[in-house]
Amino acid sequence: MKPVPIRYLRATTVDEAVTALARYGLDAKVLAGGQSLMPMLNMRLARPQVVVDINEIRDLMEIRYDPNARQLVVGALVRHQQLLESSLVHAHQPLLSAAARYIGHWAIRNRGTIGGSVVHHDPSAEWPLVTACLGAEFHVQGPQGRRVIPAADFFVTYLTTAVQAGELLTAVVIPCLGPGESWGFQEYARRHGDFALAAAAVTVTLSDGVVTAARIAVGGVADRPVVLSEVTQHVVGQAPTAQLEVQLGQWVYDAVNPLAESPDEQAYKRDIAAVLVRRAFRQAINRQPAGQ
Amino acid sequence: MAEMEAADMVVIDTVVNGRPVHRTVSARRLLSDFLRYDLQLTGTHVGCEHGVCGACTVLLDGQPVRSCLTLAAQVSGHHITTIEGVAEMPALPAATTEERVRHLHPVQQAFWEEHGLQCGYCTPGFVLTTIALLEAHPDPSDEEIRETLSGNICRCTGYRNIIRAVHRAKELWQTAPSTEGR
Ligand SMILES: Cc1cc2nc3c(=O)[nH]c(=O)nc-3n(C[C@H](O)[C@H](O)[C@H](O)COP(=O)(O)OP(=O)(O)OC[C@H]3O[C@@H](n4cnc5c(N)ncnc54)[C@H](O)[C@@H]3O)c2cc1C
Ligand code: FES
Ligand code: FES
């Protein structure tokens, strides 16, 4: 259980990292928090020749609030624990802090980064789900310069994203909660800290007792996070009654198509997805300021 | 900008348990193996080598991390604390002579008093995680303690005595505000 022989390069700026990635091409791997890459190196599931360590790149470590665009600009190297504790995140997009709580354990969260998590793209991981739900944008820099990838195009399939070899993810730009918008996050795992069997993220905007906008996404039920836009359309325009919640569960059950080894397992996963979305929706409604 | 070369041998300058360490290591050397084989600090235990057991937990700049998921090359310029360093941390001012002779840190003292270990394989990871917890939050709730230690696996104790030990450590810590870990 040791990595194959590798060569190590410590980049201290984004340009250095991009230059190194261009130079070593497919032989190189970016090393961020190492909480997914290092197990893969130890088990020799990954055998890169060169590891480009980005942990000393200061420019990637910051969470910034942009009040004009109402966005959080989260550097790729921001650790899970930093997102959990950040007062900017609590104030402007608390869904992120709620989700961070579910990632692994303290020692894992101290090292693991949002950039590493989304590029690694385990389809039951929290950051892919939440960034897909909120419609985040992914800033990437490579030999051809910079580009911005919307969430809808970012997650391709298991362990695969739109980030190409030679490219470095530099930041994830996440919309803040809007006025009148509230959120819910629910997850089910067999043991605390394990990867989720399924998870749900929901945001709801209410006006005069009616849902005027919503976002509903489920993780762990497909090869990438699933944003349920059609279900969302059914919900918009309705009052958030108990009956709507029951219907919502049914819509989700019908909309998701989890990969499973047996029909029973599939039904089970659909059930879990439906229940988690209902609960997350209820959480969001309960968080609405009184009088809405 | 000078082109940088990826190297198979890496010079590292780090501080381990307060002492400067200057070594050249293979790029693939894990921090856990660096501590155990190169520095003979075998108090850092290795259980799973993929991040799930917590036995290899050390403090990197004061924060608990998995040494099996860190390359030795990465800690150049940083501070590492291992369980050997804990033994050298100051004892409680109120410690009895016998306790001073044993050189126990309050967290070690608490694990000893509450039988928070049996075989001891997991203990270095638990002790370091507890120290980091109490340094960050001197008064954690039972819930917070359980959540914090959920990343460390113990196959012997059934955890109850470990939780009790952390509660005891919290008491010792609070009565000894001058014990600043490091
Ligand atoms: C015991 C344990 C439990 C865990 N539980 C959970 C959990 O419950 N939920 C969860 O979501 N995750 C969990 N994880 C995984 C953890 O969140 C990882 O931190 C995360 O998946 C990867 O982030 P990293 O920064 O550690 O990336 P690394 O492991 O360093 O890298 C992962 C991949 O992304 C690439 N990469 C990293 N950063 C960049 C970048 N900026 N640009 C381009 N490519 C990049 C790397 O080359 C590599 O291919 C767990 C891990 C462990 C060991
Ligand atoms: S040996 Fe590192 S976590 Fe198990
Ligand atoms: S005391 Fe034996 S594993 Fe914890």
GROMACS .gro file of N, CA and C in nm, chain A residues 62-64 72-91 93-101 103 109 112-115 117 127 131 172 174:
model
  129
   62GLU      N    1  -0.883   3.131  -0.076
   62GLU     CA    2  -0.970   3.232  -0.017
   62GLU      C    3  -1.118   3.211  -0.052
   63ILE      N    4  -1.205   3.248   0.042
   63ILE     CA    5  -1.348   3.259   0.013
   63ILE      C    6  -1.379   3.408   0.007
   64ARG      N    7  -1.433   3.453  -0.105
   64ARG     CA    8  -1.461   3.595  -0.121
   64ARG      C    9  -1.609   3.615  -0.149
   72LEU      N   10  -2.053   3.386  -0.394
   72LEU     CA   11  -1.932   3.353  -0.320
   72LEU      C   12  -1.832   3.298  -0.419
   73VAL      N   13  -1.711   3.355  -0.416
   73VAL     CA   14  -1.605   3.304  -0.503
   73VAL      C   15  -1.515   3.218  -0.414
   74VAL      N   16  -1.522   3.088  -0.433
   74VAL     CA   17  -1.452   2.996  -0.344
   74VAL      C   18  -1.330   2.940  -0.417
   75GLY      N   19  -1.211   2.970  -0.368
   75GLY     CA   20  -1.088   2.920  -0.428
   75GLY      C   21  -1.088   2.767  -0.429
   76ALA      N   22  -1.025   2.709  -0.530
   76ALA     CA   23  -1.028   2.564  -0.546
   76ALA      C   24  -0.967   2.492  -0.426
   77LEU      N   25  -0.877   2.562  -0.355
   77LEU     CA   26  -0.805   2.495  -0.247
   77LEU      C   27  -0.871   2.518  -0.110
   78VAL      N   28  -0.987   2.577  -0.109
   78VAL     CA   29  -1.056   2.598   0.019
   78VAL      C   30  -1.097   2.461   0.076
   79ARG      N   31  -1.059   2.439   0.202
   79ARG     CA   32  -1.084   2.308   0.265
   79ARG      C   33  -1.230   2.294   0.306
   80HIS      N   34  -1.275   2.170   0.315
   80HIS     CA   35  -1.414   2.146   0.357
   80HIS      C   36  -1.442   2.212   0.492
   81GLN      N   37  -1.345   2.202   0.585
   81GLN     CA   38  -1.366   2.255   0.720
   81GLN      C   39  -1.378   2.408   0.718
   82GLN      N   40  -1.303   2.469   0.625
   82GLN     CA   41  -1.308   2.615   0.611
   82GLN      C   42  -1.449   2.658   0.567
   83LEU      N   43  -1.509   2.582   0.476
   83LEU     CA   44  -1.644   2.614   0.431
   83LEU      C   45  -1.744   2.592   0.543
   84LEU      N   46  -1.717   2.490   0.626
   84LEU     CA   47  -1.806   2.461   0.738
   84LEU      C   48  -1.805   2.576   0.839
   85GLU      N   49  -1.688   2.636   0.859
   85GLU     CA   50  -1.674   2.735   0.967
   85GLU      C   51  -1.687   2.880   0.922
   86SER      N   52  -1.676   2.905   0.792
   86SER     CA   53  -1.669   3.043   0.743
   86SER      C   54  -1.794   3.125   0.775
   87SER      N   55  -1.774   3.245   0.830
   87SER     CA   56  -1.889   3.329   0.862
   87SER      C   57  -1.951   3.386   0.734
   88LEU      N   58  -1.869   3.408   0.632
   88LEU     CA   59  -1.923   3.454   0.503
   88LEU      C   60  -2.019   3.351   0.446
   89VAL      N   61  -1.981   3.223   0.457
   89VAL     CA   62  -2.065   3.116   0.405
   89VAL      C   63  -2.193   3.105   0.487
   90HIS      N   64  -2.181   3.112   0.619
   90HIS     CA   65  -2.300   3.108   0.706
   90HIS      C   66  -2.397   3.219   0.668
   91ALA      N   67  -2.340   3.337   0.640
   91ALA     CA   68  -2.426   3.453   0.615
   91ALA      C   69  -2.489   3.448   0.476
   93GLN      N   70  -2.455   3.178   0.206
   93GLN     CA   71  -2.504   3.054   0.144
   93GLN      C   72  -2.491   2.939   0.246
   94PRO      N   73  -2.577   2.941   0.350
   94PRO     CA   74  -2.564   2.844   0.459
   94PRO      C   75  -2.585   2.698   0.415
   95LEU      N   76  -2.643   2.679   0.297
   95LEU     CA   77  -2.655   2.542   0.246
   95LEU      C   78  -2.517   2.476   0.237
   96LEU      N   79  -2.414   2.558   0.207
   96LEU     CA   80  -2.279   2.502   0.196
   96LEU      C   81  -2.228   2.452   0.331
   97SER      N   82  -2.250   2.531   0.436
   97SER     CA   83  -2.200   2.487   0.567
   97SER      C   84  -2.274   2.362   0.612
   98ALA      N   85  -2.404   2.357   0.582
   98ALA     CA   86  -2.483   2.240   0.622
   98ALA      C   87  -2.431   2.115   0.552
   99ALA      N   88  -2.399   2.127   0.424
   99ALA     CA   89  -2.352   2.011   0.349
   99ALA      C   90  -2.213   1.968   0.394
  100ALA      N   91  -2.127   2.066   0.427
  100ALA     CA   92  -1.989   2.036   0.465
  100ALA      C   93  -1.983   1.945   0.587
  101ARG      N   94  -2.078   1.965   0.677
  101ARG     CA   95  -2.087   1.885   0.798
  101ARG      C   96  -2.090   1.734   0.770
  103ILE      N   97  -1.939   1.574   0.527
  103ILE     CA   98  -1.823   1.519   0.455
  103ILE      C   99  -1.727   1.451   0.553
  109ARG      N  100  -1.179   1.659   0.656
  109ARG     CA  101  -1.224   1.793   0.619
  109ARG      C  102  -1.112   1.897   0.631
  112GLY      N  103  -0.917   1.795   0.279
  112GLY     CA  104  -0.992   1.784   0.154
  112GLY      C  105  -1.042   1.921   0.109
  113THR      N  106  -1.042   1.944  -0.023
  113THR     CA  107  -1.077   2.075  -0.078
  113THR      C  108  -1.200   2.065  -0.167
  114ILE      N  109  -1.267   2.178  -0.184
  114ILE     CA  110  -1.386   2.180  -0.270
  114ILE      C  111  -1.344   2.149  -0.414
  115GLY      N  112  -1.228   2.204  -0.457
  115GLY     CA  113  -1.183   2.180  -0.594
  115GLY      C  114  -1.155   2.032  -0.619
  117SER      N  115  -1.279   1.781  -0.460
  117SER     CA  116  -1.403   1.703  -0.454
  117SER      C  117  -1.481   1.712  -0.584
  127TRP      N  118  -2.020   1.811  -0.251
  127TRP     CA  119  -1.998   1.934  -0.331
  127TRP      C  120  -2.053   1.923  -0.472
  131THR      N  121  -2.321   2.214  -0.565
  131THR     CA  122  -2.285   2.309  -0.671
  131THR      C  123  -2.377   2.292  -0.792
  172VAL      N  124  -1.460   2.806  -0.764
  172VAL     CA  125  -1.600   2.768  -0.782
  172VAL      C  126  -1.682   2.890  -0.740
  174ILE      N  127  -2.030   3.048  -0.652
  174ILE     CA  128  -2.157   2.993  -0.606
  174ILE      C  129  -2.255   3.107  -0.575
   0.00000   0.00000   0.00000
